[in-house]
Each structure stands twice: as structure tokens, then as C-alpha cells.
Coordinates of C-alpha atoms in Angstrom, one line a residue:
M264 CA 12.0 54.0 134.1
K265 CA 9.7 51.5 132.3
I266 CA 8.9 52.1 128.3
T267 CA 6.5 50.1 126.7
L268 CA 6.1 50.1 122.7
K269 CA 2.1 50.6 122.1
S270 CA 2.2 50.7 118.5
L271 CA 4.5 51.5 115.6
A272 CA 3.6 52.8 111.6
G273 CA 6.0 53.0 109.1
K274 CA 5.7 54.6 105.7
N275 CA 8.2 53.9 102.6
F276 CA 10.6 52.5 105.2
K277 CA 13.0 50.0 103.5
G278 CA 10.7 47.3 101.6
Q279 CA 7.5 48.4 103.7
R280 CA 5.1 50.7 101.7
E281 CA 3.2 50.9 104.7
F282 CA 2.8 49.2 108.3
F283 CA 0.7 49.6 111.3
A284 CA 0.9 47.4 114.5
E285 CA -0.1 47.5 118.0
F286 CA 1.8 45.8 120.6
G287 CA 1.3 44.1 124.3
K288 CA 3.5 42.6 126.8
K289 CA 4.1 39.6 124.6
T290 CA 3.9 40.1 121.1
R291 CA 4.5 37.6 118.0
I292 CA 5.3 39.0 114.6
S293 CA 5.4 36.2 112.2
G294 CA 6.1 36.0 108.0
E295 CA 8.2 34.2 105.7
N296 CA 11.8 35.4 105.1
G297 CA 12.0 38.9 103.4
S298 CA 8.2 39.9 104.6
G299 CA 9.6 42.6 106.6
K300 CA 9.8 41.4 110.0
T301 CA 13.5 42.4 111.0
T302 CA 12.5 46.1 109.0
I303 CA 10.0 46.4 111.8
Y304 CA 12.8 46.1 114.4
D305 CA 15.0 48.6 112.1
M306 CA 12.0 51.1 112.4
F307 CA 12.0 51.0 116.1
L308 CA 15.8 51.4 116.5
W309 CA 16.0 54.1 113.5
L310 CA 13.6 56.2 115.2
R311 CA 15.3 56.3 118.4
G312 CA 19.1 56.1 117.7
G313 CA 19.4 56.3 113.7
K314 CA 20.9 52.8 113.2
D315 CA 19.7 49.6 112.2
S316 CA 19.7 45.9 114.2
D317 CA 23.3 45.4 112.6
G318 CA 24.6 48.7 114.3
R319 CA 25.1 50.4 110.9
A320 CA 24.1 54.0 110.4
D321 CA 24.6 53.9 107.0
F322 CA 22.2 51.2 105.7
A323 CA 19.4 51.9 103.0
V324 CA 16.3 53.3 104.8
R325 CA 14.7 54.4 101.4
P326 CA 13.3 52.0 99.0
L327 CA 15.0 50.9 96.1
D328 CA 14.0 50.6 92.2
A329 CA 15.0 47.8 90.0
Q330 CA 18.6 49.5 89.6
N331 CA 19.0 49.7 93.5
Q332 CA 18.6 53.3 93.4
P333 CA 16.5 55.2 96.0
V334 CA 13.1 56.1 94.7
N335 CA 12.4 59.6 94.3
G336 CA 9.6 61.7 95.6
L337 CA 9.3 59.6 98.4
T338 CA 9.0 60.7 102.3
V339 CA 10.3 58.0 104.9
S340 CA 8.3 58.0 107.9
V341 CA 8.5 56.1 111.1
T342 CA 5.8 56.9 114.3
A343 CA 5.9 55.3 117.7
V344 CA 3.6 55.7 120.6
L345 CA 5.4 54.9 123.6
G346 CA 4.4 54.4 127.4
V347 CA 6.9 56.1 129.6
N348 CA 6.5 55.3 133.1
D349 CA 2.5 56.5 133.2
Q350 CA 2.7 58.9 130.6
T351 CA 1.9 58.1 126.6
H352 CA 4.0 60.2 123.8
T353 CA 4.2 59.9 120.6
Y354 CA 7.5 60.0 118.8
R355 CA 7.8 60.7 114.7
K356 CA 10.8 60.9 112.6
D357 CA 10.7 61.7 108.9
Q358 CA 13.2 61.6 106.1
T359 CA 12.7 64.1 103.2
E360 CA 15.0 64.4 99.8
R361 CA 16.9 67.7 99.6
L362 CA 16.5 69.1 95.9
S363 CA 18.6 71.7 94.3
K364 CA 17.4 72.4 90.6
K365 CA 15.1 69.5 90.8
I366 CA 18.0 67.1 91.8
V367 CA 18.4 65.2 94.7
K368 CA 21.6 66.3 96.3
G369 CA 20.8 64.6 100.0
F370 CA 18.3 64.1 102.5
T371 CA 16.9 65.8 105.8
N372 CA 15.9 64.1 108.8
E373 CA 12.9 65.9 110.6
Y374 CA 11.5 65.1 114.1
W375 CA 8.2 65.7 116.3
I376 CA 7.4 64.4 119.6
D377 CA 3.8 64.7 120.7
E378 CA 3.0 66.4 117.0
V379 CA 5.5 69.5 118.2
P380 CA 8.5 69.8 115.8
M381 CA 11.8 69.5 117.3
S382 CA 15.3 69.8 116.1
E383 CA 17.5 66.7 116.2
K384 CA 19.4 67.9 119.3
E385 CA 16.2 68.6 121.0
F386 CA 14.8 65.1 120.0
D387 CA 17.8 63.2 121.4
E388 CA 17.9 65.6 124.7
H389 CA 14.3 64.6 125.3
N390 CA 14.8 60.8 124.5
N391 CA 18.4 61.0 126.7
R392 CA 16.5 62.1 129.8
H393 CA 14.3 59.1 130.0
C394 CA 17.1 56.6 128.7
E395 CA 20.7 57.4 127.5
K396 CA 21.3 56.4 123.9
E397 CA 24.0 53.7 125.0
V398 CA 21.9 52.3 127.8
F399 CA 19.0 52.2 125.0
R400 CA 21.1 50.3 122.8
I401 CA 22.5 48.1 125.6
L402 CA 18.7 47.0 126.8
T403 CA 17.4 46.5 122.9
D404 CA 20.0 45.1 120.9
L405 CA 20.6 41.5 122.2
R406 CA 24.3 41.3 120.4
Y407 CA 25.4 44.5 121.4
F408 CA 27.1 43.7 124.9
C409 CA 28.4 40.8 124.2
A410 CA 29.7 40.4 120.6
D411 CA 33.2 41.8 119.7
E412 CA 33.8 45.3 118.1
K413 CA 34.1 43.4 114.8
H414 CA 30.6 42.4 115.0
G415 CA 29.2 45.5 115.9
G416 CA 29.6 44.8 119.8
M417 CA 30.9 46.9 122.4
H418 CA 35.0 47.1 123.6
W419 CA 35.3 44.3 126.1
N420 CA 36.9 46.6 128.6
K421 CA 33.9 48.6 128.6
N422 CA 31.7 45.7 129.0
R423 CA 33.8 44.6 132.1
S424 CA 33.5 48.3 133.4
I425 CA 29.7 47.9 133.4
L426 CA 29.5 44.8 134.9
T427 CA 32.0 45.5 137.9
D428 CA 29.8 48.6 138.4
C429 CA 26.7 46.7 138.9
A430 CA 28.6 44.3 141.3
G431 CA 28.7 47.1 143.8
D432 CA 31.5 47.2 146.2
I433 CA 33.7 44.1 146.0
P434 CA 35.7 43.0 149.1
Q435 CA 39.3 43.2 149.0
P436 CA 41.5 39.8 149.5
E437 CA 42.8 39.7 152.9
G438 CA 46.1 38.7 154.4
F439 CA 47.8 41.3 152.3
E440 CA 48.4 44.3 154.3
E441 CA 52.2 44.6 153.8
L442 CA 51.5 44.9 150.3
L443 CA 49.0 47.1 150.3
N444 CA 50.9 49.6 152.7
P445 CA 50.6 53.2 151.5
A446 CA 54.5 53.2 152.4
F447 CA 55.2 50.4 150.0
L448 CA 52.6 51.5 147.3
K449 CA 53.8 55.2 147.2
G450 CA 50.3 56.4 145.6
R451 CA 50.5 53.7 142.9
S452 CA 47.8 51.3 142.4
I453 CA 48.6 47.5 142.5
D454 CA 48.6 47.3 138.7
Q455 CA 50.8 50.5 138.4
M456 CA 53.2 49.2 141.1
K457 CA 53.3 45.6 139.1
K458 CA 54.6 47.5 136.2
V459 CA 57.2 49.4 138.1
L460 CA 58.6 46.0 139.8
K461 CA 58.5 44.2 136.5
D462 CA 60.2 47.0 134.9
R463 CA 62.6 47.1 138.0
K464 CA 63.2 43.2 137.4
V465 CA 64.0 43.6 133.8
L466 CA 67.0 46.1 134.8
L467 CA 68.3 44.0 137.7
E468 CA 68.5 40.4 135.6
K469 CA 70.3 42.5 132.9
E470 CA 73.0 43.6 135.8
V471 CA 72.8 40.4 138.1
G472 CA 72.0 37.6 135.3
N473 CA 69.8 34.7 135.1
S474 CA 70.1 31.2 134.0
K475 CA 70.1 32.4 130.5
N476 CA 72.6 35.7 130.4
P477 CA 75.3 35.9 132.8
G478 CA 74.6 39.6 133.3
T479 CA 76.9 42.7 133.0
L480 CA 78.2 42.9 136.5
S481 CA 79.6 39.3 136.4
I482 CA 80.8 40.1 132.9
Q483 CA 82.7 43.0 133.8
I484 CA 84.3 41.0 136.9
G485 CA 85.3 38.2 134.6
E486 CA 87.1 41.3 132.1
V487 CA 89.1 42.6 135.3
K488 CA 90.6 39.1 136.3
T489 CA 91.3 38.4 132.9
G490 CA 93.5 41.4 132.7
M491 CA 95.3 41.3 135.8
V492 CA 99.1 41.0 135.7
D493 CA 101.6 40.8 138.3
C494 CA 105.3 42.2 137.9
D495 CA 108.5 42.9 139.7
S496 CA 108.9 46.7 139.9
A497 CA 112.1 47.2 141.8
D498 CA 114.5 47.1 139.0
A499 CA 112.1 49.0 136.5
E500 CA 112.0 52.0 138.9
V501 CA 116.1 52.5 138.9
K502 CA 116.3 52.4 135.2
R503 CA 113.4 54.9 134.7
K504 CA 115.2 57.2 136.8
F505 CA 118.3 56.5 135.0
V506 CA 116.8 57.2 131.4
K507 CA 115.2 60.2 132.5
Q508 CA 118.5 61.9 133.5
N509 CA 119.8 60.9 130.1
I510 CA 116.9 62.4 128.2
K511 CA 117.1 65.5 130.4
G512 CA 120.8 65.8 129.1
I513 CA 119.9 65.3 125.4
E514 CA 117.2 67.9 125.4
G515 CA 119.9 70.4 126.8
K516 CA 122.2 69.5 123.7
R517 CA 119.2 70.0 121.4
T518 CA 118.2 73.5 123.0
V519 CA 121.8 74.9 122.4
L520 CA 121.8 73.5 118.7
L521 CA 118.4 75.1 118.4
D522 CA 119.3 78.3 119.7
S523 CA 122.7 78.4 117.5
E524 CA 120.5 77.3 114.4
K525 CA 118.0 80.3 115.3
E526 CA 121.2 82.8 115.2
R527 CA 122.4 81.5 112.4
A528 CA 119.0 81.7 110.4
E529 CA 119.3 85.5 111.5
K530 CA 122.7 86.0 109.8
A531 CA 121.4 84.3 106.6
Q532 CA 118.9 86.4 106.5
E533 CA 120.9 89.5 106.7
L534 CA 123.1 87.7 103.9
I535 CA 120.2 88.0 101.7
D536 CA 119.3 91.5 102.5
L537 CA 123.2 92.3 101.7
K538 CA 122.9 90.4 98.4
S539 CA 119.6 92.3 97.4
K540 CA 121.4 95.6 98.1
R541 CA 124.4 94.8 96.0
G542 CA 122.0 93.8 93.1
E543 CA 120.0 97.0 93.2
R544 CA 123.4 98.9 93.0
E545 CA 124.2 97.1 89.9
V546 CA 121.1 97.4 88.2
A547 CA 121.2 101.3 89.0
L548 CA 124.7 101.6 87.7
K549 CA 123.7 99.8 84.3
T550 CA 120.6 101.8 83.8
D551 CA 122.0 105.3 84.9
T552 CA 120.8 107.7 82.4
S553 CA 122.6 111.4 83.7
G554 CA 124.7 111.4 80.5
I555 CA 122.1 111.2 78.1
K556 CA 119.1 113.0 79.9
K557 CA 119.4 115.8 77.3
Y558 CA 118.6 113.6 74.4
I559 CA 115.5 112.3 76.1
D560 CA 114.4 115.5 77.2
E561 CA 114.8 116.7 73.5
K562 CA 112.7 113.3 72.3
A563 CA 109.8 114.4 75.1
E564 CA 109.8 118.0 73.7
I565 CA 109.5 116.9 70.2
E566 CA 106.4 114.4 71.1
K567 CA 105.1 117.8 73.2
M568 CA 105.2 119.8 69.8
L569 CA 103.5 117.1 67.7
G570 CA 101.0 116.5 70.3
D571 CA 99.9 120.2 70.6
A572 CA 99.8 120.6 66.5
Q573 CA 97.5 117.7 66.4
A574 CA 95.4 118.9 69.3
K575 CA 95.2 122.3 67.4
A576 CA 94.5 120.7 64.0
T577 CA 91.4 118.9 65.9
K578 CA 90.1 121.8 67.3
I579 CA 90.1 123.7 64.1
N580 CA 88.3 121.0 62.5
D581 CA 85.9 120.6 65.4
E582 CA 84.9 124.2 64.8
L583 CA 84.7 124.2 61.0
G584 CA 82.4 121.1 61.4
D585 CA 80.1 122.9 64.0
K586 CA 79.9 126.1 61.2
L587 CA 79.1 123.7 58.5
Y588 CA 76.3 122.4 60.4
A589 CA 75.0 125.9 61.4
V590 CA 75.1 126.8 57.6
C591 CA 72.9 123.6 56.8
Q592 CA 70.5 124.5 59.5
Q593 CA 70.3 128.1 58.4
E594 CA 70.0 127.0 54.6
K595 CA 66.8 124.9 55.6
S596 CA 65.3 128.1 57.7
L597 CA 65.6 130.0 54.5
D598 CA 64.1 127.4 52.3
R599 CA 61.2 127.4 54.7
A600 CA 60.8 131.0 54.9
N601 CA 60.7 131.3 50.9
K602 CA 58.1 128.9 50.9
E603 CA 56.0 130.9 53.4
L604 CA 56.5 134.0 51.5
D605 CA 55.4 132.3 48.6
E606 CA 52.1 131.4 50.1
I607 CA 51.7 135.0 51.3
R608 CA 51.8 136.3 48.1
Q609 CA 49.5 133.9 46.6
K610 CA 47.0 135.0 49.2
R611 CA 47.9 138.8 48.1
D612 CA 47.0 138.0 44.6
N613 CA 43.8 136.1 45.3
F614 CA 42.7 138.9 47.5
I615 CA 43.2 141.9 44.6
T616 CA 41.5 139.6 42.0
E617 CA 38.3 138.4 44.2
P618 CA 35.0 140.0 42.9
A619 CA 32.9 142.3 44.7
N620 CA 32.2 141.6 48.7
D621 CA 28.8 141.1 47.5
I622 CA 29.2 138.2 45.4
C623 CA 30.1 134.5 46.5
F624 CA 33.6 133.7 45.6
N625 CA 32.7 130.0 44.5
C626 CA 29.4 130.3 42.6
K627 CA 29.5 134.0 41.6
Q628 CA 26.0 134.5 42.9
K629 CA 25.0 137.5 45.0
L630 CA 25.3 137.0 48.7
P631 CA 22.8 137.5 51.1
P632 CA 23.0 140.9 53.2
D633 CA 23.9 138.9 56.8
M634 CA 27.3 137.4 54.7
I635 CA 28.6 140.5 52.9
V636 CA 31.8 141.6 53.9
S637 CA 32.3 145.0 54.6
D638 CA 34.9 147.2 52.9
E639 CA 36.6 148.1 56.2
S640 CA 36.9 144.4 57.2
R641 CA 38.4 143.9 53.5
D642 CA 40.7 146.8 54.0
L643 CA 41.9 145.5 57.2
D644 CA 42.6 141.7 55.9
K645 CA 44.8 143.1 53.2
A646 CA 46.7 145.3 55.5
N647 CA 47.5 142.5 57.5
I648 CA 48.2 140.3 54.4
M649 CA 50.8 142.8 53.5
Q650 CA 52.3 143.3 56.7
E651 CA 52.7 139.4 57.2
G652 CA 55.1 139.5 53.8
K653 CA 56.9 142.3 55.1
T654 CA 57.9 140.2 58.2
K655 CA 58.8 137.2 56.0
A656 CA 60.9 139.1 54.0
A657 CA 62.9 140.7 56.7
E658 CA 63.5 137.3 58.2
I659 CA 64.8 135.9 54.9
K660 CA 66.9 138.9 54.8
F661 CA 68.4 138.2 58.1
V662 CA 68.8 134.4 57.5
T663 CA 70.8 135.0 54.1
G664 CA 72.8 137.3 56.3
N665 CA 73.9 134.6 58.8
I666 CA 74.5 132.2 56.2
D667 CA 77.0 134.9 54.5
T668 CA 78.6 135.4 57.6
L669 CA 79.1 131.7 58.5
N670 CA 80.4 131.2 54.9
G671 CA 83.0 133.6 55.7
E672 CA 83.9 131.9 59.1
I673 CA 84.1 128.8 57.2
K674 CA 86.6 130.6 54.7
V675 CA 88.7 131.3 57.5
L676 CA 88.6 128.4 59.3
Q677 CA 89.4 126.3 56.2
D678 CA 92.6 128.5 55.8
R679 CA 93.6 127.8 59.3
Y680 CA 93.2 124.2 58.9
T681 CA 95.3 123.9 55.8
D682 CA 98.1 125.9 57.7
A683 CA 97.6 123.2 60.8
E684 CA 97.7 120.7 58.6
K685 CA 101.3 121.8 56.9
T686 CA 102.7 122.4 60.2
L687 CA 101.5 119.0 61.5
D688 CA 103.4 117.4 58.6
S689 CA 106.4 119.4 59.0
I690 CA 106.8 118.4 62.8
E691 CA 106.5 114.5 61.6
E692 CA 108.9 114.7 59.2
S693 CA 111.6 116.3 61.4
K694 CA 110.6 114.0 64.3
G695 CA 111.5 111.0 62.4
R696 CA 114.8 112.2 61.4
R697 CA 115.9 113.7 64.7
F698 CA 114.6 110.7 66.7
A699 CA 116.7 108.4 64.5
E700 CA 119.8 110.6 65.5
L701 CA 118.8 111.1 69.2
D702 CA 118.1 106.9 69.6
Q703 CA 121.8 106.3 68.3
M704 CA 123.3 108.9 70.7
I705 CA 121.0 107.3 73.7
A706 CA 122.5 103.6 72.4
E707 CA 125.9 104.7 72.6
N708 CA 125.5 105.9 76.4
P709 CA 128.3 104.6 78.6
T710 CA 127.5 103.1 81.7
K711 CA 129.9 102.7 84.8
N712 CA 131.6 99.2 85.8
P713 CA 130.5 98.3 89.5
A714 CA 133.9 97.1 90.2
T715 CA 134.8 100.7 89.9
D716 CA 132.0 102.1 92.1
T717 CA 132.9 102.7 95.7
E718 CA 129.3 102.0 97.1
W719 CA 129.1 98.5 95.4
N720 CA 132.2 97.5 96.7
K721 CA 131.5 98.0 100.4
L722 CA 128.3 95.9 100.0
N723 CA 130.4 93.1 98.0
A724 CA 132.8 93.2 101.2
A725 CA 129.8 93.2 103.7
V726 CA 128.5 89.8 101.7
H727 CA 131.6 87.9 101.8
L728 CA 132.1 89.0 105.3
K729 CA 128.5 87.8 106.5
A730 CA 129.0 84.5 104.6
N731 CA 131.8 83.6 106.3
E732 CA 130.1 84.3 109.9
I733 CA 127.3 81.7 109.1
G734 CA 129.0 78.9 108.8
E735 CA 127.6 75.2 108.1
P736 CA 124.1 74.2 109.1
A737 CA 123.4 71.8 112.3
T738 CA 121.0 70.0 110.3
E739 CA 122.5 66.8 110.4
K740 CA 123.7 67.1 114.5
L741 CA 120.2 67.8 115.0
K742 CA 119.2 64.8 113.1
E743 CA 121.3 62.5 115.2
I744 CA 120.6 64.1 118.6
E745 CA 116.6 63.7 117.5
L746 CA 117.4 60.0 117.1
E747 CA 118.9 59.5 120.1
L748 CA 116.3 61.4 122.1
W749 CA 113.3 59.3 120.5
N750 CA 115.2 56.0 121.5
K751 CA 115.3 57.2 125.0
N752 CA 111.8 58.2 125.1
S753 CA 111.0 54.9 123.5
E754 CA 112.8 53.0 126.5
L755 CA 111.2 55.3 128.8
T756 CA 107.6 54.5 127.7
K757 CA 108.4 50.8 128.0
L758 CA 109.7 51.3 131.6
N759 CA 106.3 53.3 132.3
E760 CA 103.9 50.4 131.0
A761 CA 105.9 48.2 133.2
L762 CA 105.5 50.3 136.4
A763 CA 101.7 51.1 135.5
Q764 CA 100.8 47.5 135.8
K765 CA 101.6 47.6 139.4
D766 CA 99.2 50.4 139.9
R767 CA 96.8 48.8 137.7
L768 CA 96.8 45.4 139.3
E769 CA 96.0 47.4 142.8
Q770 CA 93.0 48.9 141.0
D771 CA 91.7 45.9 139.4
K772 CA 91.4 44.0 143.1
A773 CA 89.8 47.1 144.4
R774 CA 87.2 47.2 141.6
I775 CA 86.8 43.3 142.0
V776 CA 85.8 44.0 145.5
E777 CA 83.7 46.7 144.7
L778 CA 81.9 44.9 142.0
E779 CA 81.1 41.8 143.8
A780 CA 79.5 43.9 146.4
E781 CA 77.4 45.6 144.0
Q782 CA 76.2 42.1 142.4
K783 CA 75.5 41.0 145.9
E784 CA 73.4 44.0 146.6
K785 CA 71.6 43.7 143.0
T786 CA 71.0 40.3 143.8
Q787 CA 68.9 40.9 147.0
Q788 CA 67.2 43.6 145.5
L789 CA 65.9 41.1 142.3
L790 CA 65.0 38.6 145.2
D791 CA 62.8 41.2 146.8
V792 CA 61.5 42.4 143.6
E793 CA 60.4 38.5 142.9
K794 CA 58.8 38.4 146.1
S795 CA 56.6 41.3 145.6
L796 CA 55.4 40.4 142.2
A797 CA 54.7 36.7 143.7
D798 CA 52.7 38.8 146.3
I799 CA 51.2 40.9 143.7
Q800 CA 50.2 38.0 141.8
A801 CA 48.6 36.2 144.7
Y802 CA 46.9 39.3 145.7
K803 CA 45.3 39.5 141.8
T804 CA 44.4 35.8 141.8
E805 CA 42.5 36.3 145.0
E806 CA 40.8 39.7 143.8
S807 CA 39.9 38.0 140.3
K808 CA 38.3 35.2 142.4
N809 CA 36.3 38.0 144.4
I810 CA 35.6 40.1 141.2
E811 CA 34.0 37.1 139.2
A812 CA 32.2 35.9 142.1
A813 CA 30.5 39.3 142.9
V814 CA 29.5 39.8 139.1
N815 CA 28.8 36.1 138.5
G816 CA 26.4 36.1 141.3
M817 CA 24.0 38.5 139.7
F818 CA 23.0 36.5 136.7
R819 CA 20.8 33.1 136.7
H820 CA 22.6 31.2 133.8
V821 CA 25.5 33.4 132.4
K822 CA 29.3 33.4 134.1
F823 CA 31.6 35.9 132.8
K824 CA 35.2 35.0 132.7
L825 CA 37.0 38.4 133.4
F826 CA 40.7 37.1 133.8
K827 CA 43.0 35.4 131.5
E828 CA 46.6 33.6 132.4
L829 CA 49.2 34.2 130.1
M830 CA 51.4 31.4 128.9
D831 CA 54.8 33.4 128.7
G832 CA 56.8 31.1 131.6
E833 CA 55.4 33.1 134.3
T834 CA 52.3 33.0 136.4
D835 CA 50.7 36.1 135.4
T836 CA 46.9 37.3 134.8
I837 CA 45.5 39.9 132.5
D838 CA 42.1 41.4 132.2
C839 CA 39.4 40.0 129.9
C840 CA 35.5 39.9 129.7
V841 CA 33.9 36.6 128.0
A842 CA 30.4 35.5 128.7
T843 CA 30.2 31.7 129.1
L844 CA 27.3 29.4 129.3
R845 CA 27.6 25.9 130.7
G846 CA 31.4 26.4 129.9
V847 CA 30.9 27.3 126.4
A848 CA 32.5 31.1 125.4
Y849 CA 30.0 33.3 123.6
P850 CA 31.9 33.1 120.4
D851 CA 31.6 29.6 120.2
M852 CA 27.8 29.2 121.6
S853 CA 25.1 28.1 118.9
Y854 CA 22.5 30.8 117.8
G855 CA 20.2 30.0 120.6
E856 CA 22.5 29.8 123.3
K857 CA 23.8 33.4 122.2
K858 CA 20.3 34.6 122.6
F859 CA 19.4 32.5 126.0
A860 CA 22.5 34.3 127.3
E861 CA 22.0 37.5 125.8
V862 CA 18.6 37.8 127.3
D863 CA 19.8 36.8 131.0
I864 CA 22.5 39.6 130.7
I865 CA 19.8 42.1 129.9
N866 CA 17.7 41.2 132.7
T867 CA 20.4 41.9 135.1
L868 CA 21.2 45.1 133.2
S869 CA 17.9 46.5 133.2
K870 CA 17.6 46.3 137.0
H871 CA 21.2 47.9 137.1
Y872 CA 19.8 50.9 134.9
D873 CA 16.6 50.9 136.6
A874 CA 15.2 50.6 133.1
D875 CA 12.6 48.5 131.6
L876 CA 12.6 48.5 127.7
P877 CA 10.9 46.5 124.6
L878 CA 13.2 43.6 123.5
F879 CA 13.0 42.2 119.9
I880 CA 14.3 39.0 119.3
D881 CA 14.9 38.0 115.7
N882 CA 14.8 34.5 114.1
A883 CA 12.7 33.4 117.3
E884 CA 11.6 30.4 115.4
G885 CA 15.0 28.7 116.0
L886 CA 15.1 28.8 119.8
T887 CA 14.3 25.7 121.9
L888 CA 15.7 27.2 125.2
P889 CA 13.2 29.3 127.1
I890 CA 13.3 33.1 126.6
E891 CA 13.3 34.3 130.4
F892 CA 12.5 38.1 129.7
D893 CA 10.8 39.8 132.7
G894 CA 9.7 43.1 130.1
Q895 CA 8.0 43.6 127.0
L896 CA 8.9 40.7 124.6
I897 CA 8.5 41.1 120.7
S898 CA 9.2 38.0 118.9
L899 CA 10.2 37.6 115.2
F900 CA 9.2 34.4 113.9
A901 CA 9.7 33.1 110.5
V902 CA 7.0 30.8 109.0
E903 CA 7.1 29.2 105.3
G904 CA 4.5 30.5 102.9
Q905 CA 3.3 32.9 105.2
K906 CA 3.4 36.0 102.8
E907 CA 1.8 38.4 105.0
L908 CA 3.2 39.7 108.1
K909 CA 0.6 38.5 111.0
V910 CA 1.0 40.5 114.6
E911 CA -0.3 38.6 117.5
N912 CA -0.6 39.9 121.2
A913 CA -0.7 37.8 124.1

């Protein structure tokens, strides 16, 4: 894929109000600092990928005013005519303001290819068919491949992957058949196997130990040996048998005492029950009321009579209240009926004194014919008024009769209530006098002496008999037996500990043999792991040499360092990717050395991607090393005092 920049036009892009230039295979653009040389490069990159020459997508595309704010009302536009293989296409990208109520709310990008409007997605898809966006940036941005991510470059691991892809098939180191055997790797890669072995080595060193740490197995062997104690167990075995027999005899005595104490506790509970029954009988004798029952019954009867009298008086009083309330309501109804009757009488009187039915009642003028009331109608109205008066008079008579009836009933109830009050007063007076007499007779009630009661005497005799059966408690004797048993158990414990040392000694000896065998096995495993790691390191070293030789053979001047040795006390390497020129690493190169190396790298990558793209070199005036670029080269030169840009094609 060959792409050449034939012409580039820009409008309102950054500081350039208008720009147009045609380009050849070698183009020189010159001008003083700030005249817009880098802006031209930014136009080309923004059109294709939306970023500037520093790799920023958020740079200020639009020209700024004196307050460093985007100038309103402008459209930013870039148009490039590109030769793509044997075809020519025109690419255009505009940025317009997005307004809301005449206020700028943002910006919108619009795209065209050969004057055909396209969406951003369609525009990118068209370009990617010719050259993917990432490849385009690698081949048009000198710094992108070599600089680190902090300075706008690619991640070194991605660079390394691209370089190894460029190198193609790299031969494997020879003489490592055993290491590469699938039976050894078990489906793992060399790097995965290396990690597995290093983790295994850490675990084995933890168990076996090394020059710095003794290892857990050595520590366990030492601990077992420290705890080994020899002993004579013959005499201790005889003593243990004798002590066990003594303990058995003491436990038998304790069982007998505990059983007897259990029987004693049962008898003690029986004694408590007998004493309780005897006490209940004493209370029953002291509280016997059979001799005064008639006095108690009489008091209850008097209380009942008093309660009945109070209930009767209360009932009469409630009925009296209901009647009085009913009279009150009837009197209110009577007042209302009398007022209504007066109103009816007034209507009747007014009707009689009214003028002739053809004269207006208010103005006394003669009424029109259509308003004159007929005599028949007046007679009917008069009859209705008279009937209404009769009905109301009958209602008044009925209510008056009800009131008289209720007043009669109230008089009867008042008399009954007076009689009930007198009866209640009489009962209360007799209650006070009679209760004093009855209370004195109840207080003089003679009770039976328990000593003369047959049932109480039987219970008392049973209490004394049961108390004699219980006897003295065995608490003190049990304490003596428990102390003797504790002493014998303590003696047995000491004998067991002494005899256990013999068993422990045999176990310790067997454990030491087991631990030493495991230590020997783990040591051999550690040696095997270390040998495999050494083989892997040797393989990686040879592989590193092969990879670097294959990669570096593709470049004229640049050499890549793809592996780095670790300074961790072991011979080990890790992947890296650093470009060097004559032994100087890329971060330490001068500006000119960096450009010289970057061009060499792009030449090789262009062949790998089969893509020939335009290359811009900024600050070209500072370069003394030759720029050996095979494709279209656009050099940007700073020339002091040259205010206007000058484009020259060779």
C-alpha cells in the first residue's frame, strides 16, 4: 500500500487562517518559530486520526481570541488530496459549532471522501481498508514506536511483539531436547514452567533450608531430639497396678456412702412432708369456725339486705331521672307547638283582613287580570289554614296530656324513693348495732388445742419416728473418701506420665527416621528443580541471542535490546524492548540520534506492513545525520526571520 500526500489545505486550523500547499517526493517547509510548520503536520494527523503531533486528542483545534477562548462563528476545515496506490482521493474534515439558543454547547465533526458526505464510522472504515489507524500512526509519528507511554509512545511489550512478528520464524536453541520434552512441560510453555519451578523451589527451600534458614524439617528433627528422655519403667508398672486396685476399693466405699446418703435424702423429704401436714392441721384447728357459723351467716344476710335496699333505691332514682328528662322533652315540644299555632293564627287573621282579591296587597293598586286570584282559590287557602290550626291544637292537647301523665308518674316515683330511703336508713342503723354484737361473739369463738386432737397427735408421732430413722449425715465421711481418692489419682497420674515417656521415646525415634527420609527426598527434589531452572536459564539465554539476532538483522543502524538481566543474586532475565544506536539507549540519545534511529525503524516497519506513507520530520534544521528514508519525506525547517511559510519540492 502506497499513500502519497499530493496537496493539503486548511482553514481556521489553530493559528492558520488559510493554508494550501502541494507536495512532492521530497518537500521542505520552512519558516521562523511560530509560523505554523508543526500546525501543517497537525492538520495531516487530525484529518486521519483526530490527534496532533504530540498524540493528544484534546488539543486546541480552533483559533483562540485574546482571552484564550475559541473564536466563535468559525468552521475549522482540512482537505487533503492523497494518492492511494494508482488512485487519487480527496479527504475533507470540518468542525462546526453546535448551538443551543445561540450559545455554543459543543462542536461537531463532519466528513467527506471525494465530496461524498460520510459518518465518522464510514470515514474511518474507508481509511482502515487502506491502512489501519494504529499502523498509520506507527509509520507517520516518529516518536510513537520508540518513546515510552509517559511520553506518548507505545507500551514496550507491544513494540517487542511487533518486532518479533517482523523477524518471522526464529530458530529454537539446540541441545535442549530433554527440557522441551512434552512429558516434562506437561502442556506448559517454557516461561510457565519456569514460574512453576521457582514457586516449587521456594516451598522446598522452606522445608529443606538453605544457607540463611535451617528449614522446617531440620527444626522438627531438632525439636524431637530435644524432647527425648529415657526411663526405667519396670518398677513404675508394678506401682501403677497397686494404685489402681486401691482406687477401685475407695470408689466402692464412696458408692456405698452415696447410696446411703441418697436414701437419707429421701427420708428427709418424707420428714418435711410430715411436718407440713402437721402444720396444716394446726392451722385448721386454730381457724375452725363451726361454732360461730350462724353469726357469720347472719352478718352475710344483713349485708345482702342492705345491698338489695341500695339497689332498689338506685333503680327508683334512675326511673325518676328518666321521667324528668321525658317531661323536659315534652315541654320543649309543647313550646314549639304553641309558637307554630300562633303563626297559623296570624296567617288566618291576615287572610281575613286582606283587601279584595283584585287589589295588590302591597301597593293597593288594582291587579292585572292574569294576577287576580279567584274566589274559589281564596276559599281553599282559608280552609287549609283552618285545618292546619285544628291539627296543631290537637297536637298541643296530646302533648299536654303526656306531660300530665308523666308528672303523675313522677309523683308516685318520688314517694317510692322516699320510702326506699327510709328502709335503707333503717337497715344501716340496725346493721351497725347488730354487727357490734355479732363481732364480739365471733371474737369469743373457742378453738380446739392441737394436743387434744387425735389426727394432730398421729402426725406428731410420725414426725419424731422419721427423724430418728434419718440419723446423722455422711458429709464428713464423704470428704475424707474424696480426699483419699484424689491423692491416689494424683499418684496414678505421675506413674502414667513416667510410663508414657517410654512410648514417647519409641515414637520419637520412629519420627526422626521418617523426617530424615523426607529431608533427603526433598533435598534431591530441590537439586532437580535447581538443575531444571539452570537449564531453562541457559535455554532462555540462547533464545534471547537468537531473537535479538533475528530482529536486529532487519535494521541498518538500530539495534534493539530485548532482554535484561536481573540483579537479584540469580542468573535471570526478563523481557524488555529498548532501541539503541551505537551503544546508546533511546532515552539517552540526542535529538538528532533519535530522529536518525526512528527513520531507520520506520523504513523496516514499512516493509513489514507493506505500506509506504508520508513522513514529517519536525525541527529538521537541527539534524546533521543523514535521513535515509525511502518514501515521501516532508521536512520542517526553522529559519530565523522568515515570517511567511515557504514550501519547496525537490
